[in-house]
PDB file of C-alpha atoms in Angstrom:
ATOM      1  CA  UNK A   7      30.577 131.256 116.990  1.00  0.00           C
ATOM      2  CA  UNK A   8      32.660 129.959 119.941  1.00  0.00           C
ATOM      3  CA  UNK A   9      33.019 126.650 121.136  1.00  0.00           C
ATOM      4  CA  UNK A  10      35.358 125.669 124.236  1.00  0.00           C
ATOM      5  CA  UNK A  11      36.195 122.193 124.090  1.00  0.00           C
ATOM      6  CA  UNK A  12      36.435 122.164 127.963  1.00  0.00           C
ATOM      7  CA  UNK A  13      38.332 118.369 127.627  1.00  0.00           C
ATOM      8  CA  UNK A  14      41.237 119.537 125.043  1.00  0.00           C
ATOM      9  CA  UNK A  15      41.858 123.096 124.874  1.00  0.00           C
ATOM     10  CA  UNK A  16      39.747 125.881 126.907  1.00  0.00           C
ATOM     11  CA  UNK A  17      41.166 127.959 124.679  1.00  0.00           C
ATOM     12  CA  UNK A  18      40.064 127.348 120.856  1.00  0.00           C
ATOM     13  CA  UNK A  19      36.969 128.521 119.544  1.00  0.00           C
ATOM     14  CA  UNK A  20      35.314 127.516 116.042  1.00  0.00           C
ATOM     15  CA  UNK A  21      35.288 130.362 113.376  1.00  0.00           C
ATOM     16  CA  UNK A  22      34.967 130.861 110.176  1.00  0.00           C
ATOM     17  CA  UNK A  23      34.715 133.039 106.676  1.00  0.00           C
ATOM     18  CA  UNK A  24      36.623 133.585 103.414  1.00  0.00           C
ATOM     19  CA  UNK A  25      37.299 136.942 101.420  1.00  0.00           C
ATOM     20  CA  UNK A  26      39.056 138.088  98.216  1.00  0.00           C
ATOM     21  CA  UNK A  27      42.459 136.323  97.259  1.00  0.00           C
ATOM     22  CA  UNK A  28      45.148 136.114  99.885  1.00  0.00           C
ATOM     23  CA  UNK A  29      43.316 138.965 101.654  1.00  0.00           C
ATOM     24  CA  UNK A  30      40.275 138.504 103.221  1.00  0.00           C
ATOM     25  CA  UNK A  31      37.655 141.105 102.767  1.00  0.00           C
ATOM     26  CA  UNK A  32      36.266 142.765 106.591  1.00  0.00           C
ATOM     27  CA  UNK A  33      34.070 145.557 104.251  1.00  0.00           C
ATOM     28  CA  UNK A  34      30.740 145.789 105.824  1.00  0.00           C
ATOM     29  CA  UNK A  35      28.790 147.823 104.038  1.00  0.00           C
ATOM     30  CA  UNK A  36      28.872 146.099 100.291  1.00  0.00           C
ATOM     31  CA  UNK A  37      25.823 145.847  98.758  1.00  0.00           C
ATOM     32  CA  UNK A  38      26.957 142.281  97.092  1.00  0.00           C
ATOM     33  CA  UNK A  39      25.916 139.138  98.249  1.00  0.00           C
ATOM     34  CA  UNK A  40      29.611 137.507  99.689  1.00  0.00           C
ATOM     35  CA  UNK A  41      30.697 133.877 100.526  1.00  0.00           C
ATOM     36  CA  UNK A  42      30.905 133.479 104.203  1.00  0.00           C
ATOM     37  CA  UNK A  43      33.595 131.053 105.642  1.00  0.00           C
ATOM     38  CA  UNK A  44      32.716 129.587 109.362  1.00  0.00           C
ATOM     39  CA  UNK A  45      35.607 129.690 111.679  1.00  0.00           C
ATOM     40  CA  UNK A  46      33.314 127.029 111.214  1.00  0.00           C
ATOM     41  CA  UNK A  47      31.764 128.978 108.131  1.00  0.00           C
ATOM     42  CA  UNK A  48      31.219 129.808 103.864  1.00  0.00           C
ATOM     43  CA  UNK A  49      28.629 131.072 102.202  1.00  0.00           C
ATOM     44  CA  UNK A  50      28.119 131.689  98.890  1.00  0.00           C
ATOM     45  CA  UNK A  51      26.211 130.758  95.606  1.00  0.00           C
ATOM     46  CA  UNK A  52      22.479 129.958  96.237  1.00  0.00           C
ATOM     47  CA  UNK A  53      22.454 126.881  94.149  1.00  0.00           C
ATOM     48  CA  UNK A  54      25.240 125.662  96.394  1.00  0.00           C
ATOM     49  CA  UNK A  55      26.561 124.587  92.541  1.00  0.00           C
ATOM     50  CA  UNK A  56      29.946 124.971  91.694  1.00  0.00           C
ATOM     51  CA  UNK A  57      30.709 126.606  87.891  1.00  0.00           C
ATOM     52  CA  UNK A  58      33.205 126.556  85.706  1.00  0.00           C
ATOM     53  CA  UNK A  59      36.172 128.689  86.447  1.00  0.00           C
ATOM     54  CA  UNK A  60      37.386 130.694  84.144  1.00  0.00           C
ATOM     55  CA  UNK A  61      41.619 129.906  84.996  1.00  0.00           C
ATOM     56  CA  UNK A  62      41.534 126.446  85.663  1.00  0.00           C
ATOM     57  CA  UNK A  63      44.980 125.575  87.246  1.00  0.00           C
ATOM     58  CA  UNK A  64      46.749 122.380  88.216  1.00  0.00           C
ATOM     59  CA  UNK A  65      45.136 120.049  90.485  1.00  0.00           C
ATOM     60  CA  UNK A  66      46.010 119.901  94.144  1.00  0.00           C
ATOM     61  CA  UNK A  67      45.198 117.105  96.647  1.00  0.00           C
ATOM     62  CA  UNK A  68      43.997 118.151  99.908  1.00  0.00           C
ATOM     63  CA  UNK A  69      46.225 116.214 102.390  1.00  0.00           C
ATOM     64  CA  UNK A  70      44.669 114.478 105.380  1.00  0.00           C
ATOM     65  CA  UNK A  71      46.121 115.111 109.232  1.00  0.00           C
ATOM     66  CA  UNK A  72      48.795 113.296 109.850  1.00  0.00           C
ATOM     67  CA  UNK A  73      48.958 113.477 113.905  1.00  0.00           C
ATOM     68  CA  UNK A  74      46.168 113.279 116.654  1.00  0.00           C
ATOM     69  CA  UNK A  75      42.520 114.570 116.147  1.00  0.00           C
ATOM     70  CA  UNK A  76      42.559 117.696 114.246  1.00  0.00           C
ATOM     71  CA  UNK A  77      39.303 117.405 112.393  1.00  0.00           C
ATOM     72  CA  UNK A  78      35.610 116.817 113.925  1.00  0.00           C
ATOM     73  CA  UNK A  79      31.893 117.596 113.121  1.00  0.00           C
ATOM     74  CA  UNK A  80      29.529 119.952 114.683  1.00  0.00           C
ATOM     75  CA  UNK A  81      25.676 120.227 114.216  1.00  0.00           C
ATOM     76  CA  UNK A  82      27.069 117.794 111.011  1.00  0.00           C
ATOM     77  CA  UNK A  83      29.496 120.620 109.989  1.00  0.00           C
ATOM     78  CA  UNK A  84      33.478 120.071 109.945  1.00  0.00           C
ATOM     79  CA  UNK A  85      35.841 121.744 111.382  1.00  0.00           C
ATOM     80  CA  UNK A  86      40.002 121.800 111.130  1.00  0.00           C
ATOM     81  CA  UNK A  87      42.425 122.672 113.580  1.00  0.00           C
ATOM     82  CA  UNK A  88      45.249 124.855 111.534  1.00  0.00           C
ATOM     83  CA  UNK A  89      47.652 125.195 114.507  1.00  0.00           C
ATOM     84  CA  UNK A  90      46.706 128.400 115.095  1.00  0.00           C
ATOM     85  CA  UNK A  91      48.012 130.545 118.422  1.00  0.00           C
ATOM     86  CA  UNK A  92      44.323 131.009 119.477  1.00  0.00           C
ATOM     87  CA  UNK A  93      42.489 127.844 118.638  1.00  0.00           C
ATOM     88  CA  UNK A  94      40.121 129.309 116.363  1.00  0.00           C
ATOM     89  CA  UNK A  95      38.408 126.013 114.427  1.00  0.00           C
ATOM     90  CA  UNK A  96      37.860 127.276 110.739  1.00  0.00           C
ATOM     91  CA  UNK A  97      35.262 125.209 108.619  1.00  0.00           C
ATOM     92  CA  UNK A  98      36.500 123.326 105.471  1.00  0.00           C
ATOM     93  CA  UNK A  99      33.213 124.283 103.462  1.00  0.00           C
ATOM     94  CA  UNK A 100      31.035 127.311 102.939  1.00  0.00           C
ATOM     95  CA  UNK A 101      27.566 127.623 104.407  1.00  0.00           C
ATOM     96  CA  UNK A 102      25.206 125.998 101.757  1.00  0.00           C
ATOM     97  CA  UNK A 103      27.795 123.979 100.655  1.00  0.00           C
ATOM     98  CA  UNK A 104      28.865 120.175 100.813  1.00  0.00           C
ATOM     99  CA  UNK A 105      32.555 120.481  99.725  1.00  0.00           C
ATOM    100  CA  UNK A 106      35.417 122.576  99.855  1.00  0.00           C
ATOM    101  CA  UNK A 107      34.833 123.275  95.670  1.00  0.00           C
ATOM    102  CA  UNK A 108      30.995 124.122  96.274  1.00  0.00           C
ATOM    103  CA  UNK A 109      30.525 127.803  96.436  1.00  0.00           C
ATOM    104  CA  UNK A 110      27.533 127.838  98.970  1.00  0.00           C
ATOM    105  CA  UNK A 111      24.910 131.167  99.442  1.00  0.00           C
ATOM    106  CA  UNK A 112      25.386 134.160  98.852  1.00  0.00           C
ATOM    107  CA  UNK A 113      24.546 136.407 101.741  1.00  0.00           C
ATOM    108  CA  UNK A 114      24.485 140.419 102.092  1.00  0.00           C
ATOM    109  CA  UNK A 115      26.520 141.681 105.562  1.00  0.00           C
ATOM    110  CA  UNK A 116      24.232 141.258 108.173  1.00  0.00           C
ATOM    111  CA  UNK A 117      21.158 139.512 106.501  1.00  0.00           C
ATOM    112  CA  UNK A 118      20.714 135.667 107.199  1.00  0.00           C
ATOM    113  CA  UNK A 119      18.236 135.028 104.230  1.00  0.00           C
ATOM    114  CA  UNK A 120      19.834 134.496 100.029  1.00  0.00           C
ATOM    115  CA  UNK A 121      18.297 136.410  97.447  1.00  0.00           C
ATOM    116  CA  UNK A 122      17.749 136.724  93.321  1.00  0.00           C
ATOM    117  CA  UNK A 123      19.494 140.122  93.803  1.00  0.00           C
ATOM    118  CA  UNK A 124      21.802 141.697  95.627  1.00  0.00           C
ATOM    119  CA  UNK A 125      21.433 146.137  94.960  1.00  0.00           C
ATOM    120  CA  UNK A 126      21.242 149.376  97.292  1.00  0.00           C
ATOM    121  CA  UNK A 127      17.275 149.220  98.048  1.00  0.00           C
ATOM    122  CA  UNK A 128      16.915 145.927  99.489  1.00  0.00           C
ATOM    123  CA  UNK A 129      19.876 145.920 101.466  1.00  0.00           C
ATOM    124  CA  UNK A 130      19.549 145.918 105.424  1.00  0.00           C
ATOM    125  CA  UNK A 131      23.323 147.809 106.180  1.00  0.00           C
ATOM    126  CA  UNK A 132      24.184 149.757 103.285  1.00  0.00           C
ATOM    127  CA  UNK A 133      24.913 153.181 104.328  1.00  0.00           C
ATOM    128  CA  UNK A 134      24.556 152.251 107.577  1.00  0.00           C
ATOM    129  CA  UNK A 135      26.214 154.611 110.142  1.00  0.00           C
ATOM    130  CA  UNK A 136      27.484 152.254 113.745  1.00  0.00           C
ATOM    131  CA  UNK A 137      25.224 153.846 115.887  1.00  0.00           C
ATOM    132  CA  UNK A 138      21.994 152.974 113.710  1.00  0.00           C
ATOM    133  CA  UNK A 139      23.119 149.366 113.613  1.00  0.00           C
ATOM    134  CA  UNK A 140      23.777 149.083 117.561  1.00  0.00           C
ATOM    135  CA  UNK A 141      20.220 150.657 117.996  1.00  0.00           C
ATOM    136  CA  UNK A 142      18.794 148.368 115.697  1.00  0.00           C
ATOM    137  CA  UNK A 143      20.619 145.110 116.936  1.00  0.00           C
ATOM    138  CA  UNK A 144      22.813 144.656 114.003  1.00  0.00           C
ATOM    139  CA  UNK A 145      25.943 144.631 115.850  1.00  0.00           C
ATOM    140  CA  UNK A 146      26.834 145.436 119.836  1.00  0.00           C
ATOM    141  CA  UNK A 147      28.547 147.609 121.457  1.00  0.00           C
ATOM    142  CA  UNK A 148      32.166 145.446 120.729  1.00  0.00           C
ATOM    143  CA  UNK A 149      31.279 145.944 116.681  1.00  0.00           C
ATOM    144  CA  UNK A 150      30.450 142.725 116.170  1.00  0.00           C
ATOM    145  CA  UNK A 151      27.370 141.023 114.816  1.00  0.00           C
ATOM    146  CA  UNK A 152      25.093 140.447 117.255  1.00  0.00           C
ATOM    147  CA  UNK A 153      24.011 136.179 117.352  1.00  0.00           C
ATOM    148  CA  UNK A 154      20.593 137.264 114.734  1.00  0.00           C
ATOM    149  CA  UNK A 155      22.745 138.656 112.594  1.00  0.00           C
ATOM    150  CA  UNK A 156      25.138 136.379 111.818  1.00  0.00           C
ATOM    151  CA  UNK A 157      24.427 134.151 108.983  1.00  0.00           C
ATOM    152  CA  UNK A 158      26.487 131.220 110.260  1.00  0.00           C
ATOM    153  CA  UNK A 159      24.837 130.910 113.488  1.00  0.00           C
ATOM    154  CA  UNK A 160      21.931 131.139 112.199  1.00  0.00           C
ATOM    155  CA  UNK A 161      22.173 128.820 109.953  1.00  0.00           C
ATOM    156  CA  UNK A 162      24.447 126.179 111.510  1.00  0.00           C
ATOM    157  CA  UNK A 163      23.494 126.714 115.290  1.00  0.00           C
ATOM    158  CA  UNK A 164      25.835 127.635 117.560  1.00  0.00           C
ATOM    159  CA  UNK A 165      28.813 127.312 118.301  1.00  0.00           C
ATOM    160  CA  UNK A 166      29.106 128.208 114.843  1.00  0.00           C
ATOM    161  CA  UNK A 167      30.029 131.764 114.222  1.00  0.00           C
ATOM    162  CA  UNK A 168      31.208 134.208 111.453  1.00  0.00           C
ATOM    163  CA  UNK A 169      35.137 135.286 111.847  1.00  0.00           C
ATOM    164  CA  UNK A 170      36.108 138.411 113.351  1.00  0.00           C
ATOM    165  CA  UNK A 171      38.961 140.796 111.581  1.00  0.00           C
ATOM    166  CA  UNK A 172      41.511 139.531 114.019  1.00  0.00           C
ATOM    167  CA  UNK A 173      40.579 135.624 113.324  1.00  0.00           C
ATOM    168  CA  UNK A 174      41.073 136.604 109.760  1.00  0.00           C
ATOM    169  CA  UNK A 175      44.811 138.615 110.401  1.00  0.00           C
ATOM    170  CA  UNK A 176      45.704 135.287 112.230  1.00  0.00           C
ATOM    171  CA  UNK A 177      45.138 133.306 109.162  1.00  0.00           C
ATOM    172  CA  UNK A 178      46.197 135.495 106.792  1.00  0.00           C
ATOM    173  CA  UNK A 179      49.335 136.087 108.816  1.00  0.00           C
ATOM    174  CA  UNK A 180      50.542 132.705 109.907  1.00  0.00           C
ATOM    175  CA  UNK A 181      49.099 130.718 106.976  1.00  0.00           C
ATOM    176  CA  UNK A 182      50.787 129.761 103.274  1.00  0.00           C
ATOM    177  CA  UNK A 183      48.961 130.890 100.730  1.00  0.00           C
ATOM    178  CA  UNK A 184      48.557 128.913  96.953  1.00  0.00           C
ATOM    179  CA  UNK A 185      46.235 130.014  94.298  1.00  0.00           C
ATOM    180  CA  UNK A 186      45.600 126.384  92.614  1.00  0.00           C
ATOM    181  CA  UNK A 187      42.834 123.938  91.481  1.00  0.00           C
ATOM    182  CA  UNK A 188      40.655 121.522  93.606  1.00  0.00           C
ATOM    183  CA  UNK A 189      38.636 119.419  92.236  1.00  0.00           C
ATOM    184  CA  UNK A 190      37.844 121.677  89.061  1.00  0.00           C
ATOM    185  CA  UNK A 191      37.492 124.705  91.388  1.00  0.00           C
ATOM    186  CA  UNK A 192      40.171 127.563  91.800  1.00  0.00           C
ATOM    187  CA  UNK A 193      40.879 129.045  94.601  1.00  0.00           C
ATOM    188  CA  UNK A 194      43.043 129.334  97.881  1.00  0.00           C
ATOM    189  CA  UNK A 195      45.022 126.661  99.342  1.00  0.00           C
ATOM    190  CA  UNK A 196      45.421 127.275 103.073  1.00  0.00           C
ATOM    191  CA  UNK A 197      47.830 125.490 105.255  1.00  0.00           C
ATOM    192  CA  UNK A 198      48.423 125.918 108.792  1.00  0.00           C
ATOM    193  CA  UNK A 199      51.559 126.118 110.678  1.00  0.00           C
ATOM    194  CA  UNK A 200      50.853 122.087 112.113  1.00  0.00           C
ATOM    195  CA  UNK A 201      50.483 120.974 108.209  1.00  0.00           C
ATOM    196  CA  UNK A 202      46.293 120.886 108.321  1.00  0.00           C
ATOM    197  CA  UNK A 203      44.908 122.971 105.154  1.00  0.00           C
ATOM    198  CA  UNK A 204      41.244 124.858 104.500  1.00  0.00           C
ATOM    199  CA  UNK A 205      40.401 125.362 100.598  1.00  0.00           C
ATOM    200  CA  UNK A 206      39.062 128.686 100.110  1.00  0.00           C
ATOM    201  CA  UNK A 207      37.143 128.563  96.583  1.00  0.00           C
ATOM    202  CA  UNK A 208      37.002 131.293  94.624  1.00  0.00           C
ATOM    203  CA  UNK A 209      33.552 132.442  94.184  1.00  0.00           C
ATOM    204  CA  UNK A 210      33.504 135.693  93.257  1.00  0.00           C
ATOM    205  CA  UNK A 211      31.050 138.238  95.156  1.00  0.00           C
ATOM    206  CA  UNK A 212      27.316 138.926  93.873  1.00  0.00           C
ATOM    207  CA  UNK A 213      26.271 142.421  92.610  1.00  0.00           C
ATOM    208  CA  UNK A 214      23.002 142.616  91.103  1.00  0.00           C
ATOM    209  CA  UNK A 215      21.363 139.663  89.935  1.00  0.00           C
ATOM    210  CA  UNK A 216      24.503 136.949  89.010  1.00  0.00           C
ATOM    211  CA  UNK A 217      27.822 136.371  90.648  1.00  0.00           C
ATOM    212  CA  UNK A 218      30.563 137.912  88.550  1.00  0.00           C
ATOM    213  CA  UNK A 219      34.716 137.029  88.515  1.00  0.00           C
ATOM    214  CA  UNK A 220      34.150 133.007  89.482  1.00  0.00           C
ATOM    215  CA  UNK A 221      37.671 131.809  89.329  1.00  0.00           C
ATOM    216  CA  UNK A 222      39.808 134.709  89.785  1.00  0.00           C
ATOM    217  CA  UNK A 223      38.975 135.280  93.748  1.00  0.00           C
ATOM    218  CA  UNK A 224      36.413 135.326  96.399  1.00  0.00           C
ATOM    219  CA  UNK A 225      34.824 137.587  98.565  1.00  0.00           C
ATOM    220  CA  UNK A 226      33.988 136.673 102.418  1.00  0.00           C
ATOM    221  CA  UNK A 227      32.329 138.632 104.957  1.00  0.00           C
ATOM    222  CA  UNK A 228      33.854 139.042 108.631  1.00  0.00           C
ATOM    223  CA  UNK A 229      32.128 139.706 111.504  1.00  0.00           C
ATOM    224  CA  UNK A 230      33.332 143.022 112.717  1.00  0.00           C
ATOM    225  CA  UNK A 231      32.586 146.125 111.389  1.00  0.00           C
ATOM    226  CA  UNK A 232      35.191 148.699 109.868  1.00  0.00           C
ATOM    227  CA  UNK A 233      34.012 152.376 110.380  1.00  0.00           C
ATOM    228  CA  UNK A 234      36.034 153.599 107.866  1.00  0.00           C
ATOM    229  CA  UNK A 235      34.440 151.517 105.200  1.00  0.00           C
ATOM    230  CA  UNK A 236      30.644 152.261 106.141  1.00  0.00           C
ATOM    231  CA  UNK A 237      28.744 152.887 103.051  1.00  0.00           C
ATOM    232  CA  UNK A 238      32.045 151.273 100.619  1.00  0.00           C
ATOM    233  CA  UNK A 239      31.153 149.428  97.655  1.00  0.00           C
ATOM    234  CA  UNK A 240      32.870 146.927  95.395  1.00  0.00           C
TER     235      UNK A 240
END
């Protein structure tokens, strides 16, 4: 999902998608339904409910922007700006969520619809090779999704958009990382090099029929495919 803000910065673009612990997933080919974070994106739990986590840690306040306009709304989703060298706008919730501690839908790589479960036979990629998903309009030619494939356009228009494996290095890279507590949720505590933070909740992955590890980490989809991990499982 990319979004030029023609008035501020030609530059930045709105993304968006969390994976496991300080090390966001990019594996395709998972059966499991993920939680998808939009650089402007999350998805994860079909209830949109959060549970119980199994560590619960100390509480940590989210701390609001303390200079100019960092944070805004598209399509009635909001975005942050973390200071980040290519502008990329990540979303503070997950897709089918309301808040930062709300897991969202769960979502299989390349599917745009939730289900009760989440195994080899009804998935659309697994196994996969990148030839059969360019022919079939999965992904283009750049190993990306294609716009009907990804789950956060789809879902919250354009210029909303799944993150790509470099969006993700960026904010692993020139983001600090805490594991902590948010509102009764664990999970990441990202902050940006200007001070501006994303909470990444930790929502486990679903495999099967019920999500499994809520509380220790989280598993988010990116946008790019990885050859080397075609037909990988968690």
């Amino acid at each position: 999902m990319e979004h030029s803000q023609q008035e501020n910065n030609p530059e930045s673009r709105l993304a968006a998608a969390f994976e496991k612990e300080a090390a966001l997933k990019k594996y395709l080919f998972i059966i499991a339904g993920v939680a998808i974070l939009a650089v402007l994106i999350w998805l994860i739990h079909s209830t949109g409910t959060p549970r119980k986590n199994t560590r619960p840690l100390k509480e940590t306040r989210i701390r609001k922007e303390n200079t100019g306009v960092l944070k805004d709304t598209i399509n009635g989703h909001e975005w942050v700006d973390l200071g980040l060298p290519s502008g990329t706008k990540w979303a503070t919730h997950n897709v089918g969520a309301d808040s930062p501690e709300e897991f969202g839908d769960y979502y299989a790589w390349g599917e745009t619809e939730t289900k009760s479960e989440y195994i080899d036979i009804n998935s659309l990629t697994h196994r996969k090779d990148f030839k059969w998903l360019v022919k079939n309009g999965i992904i283009g030619e750049d190993g990306e999704l294609t716009k009907e494939h990804d789950v956060a356009t789809m879902i919250w228009g354009e210029p909303w958009r799944m993150p790509n494996e470099e969006e993700y290095g960026e904010l692993i890279d020139l983001c600090t990382w805490e594991f902590t507590s948010y509102n009764g949720a664990n999970g990441y505590l990202v902050t940006g090099p200007n001070n501006q933070i994303i909470f990444i909740v930790a929502a486990g992955f679903q495999q099967g029929g019920a999500p499994e590890y809520i509380g220790e980490y989280g598993d988010y989809w990116s946008s790019s495919v990885v050859p080397e991990l075609i037909g990988a499982s968690c």
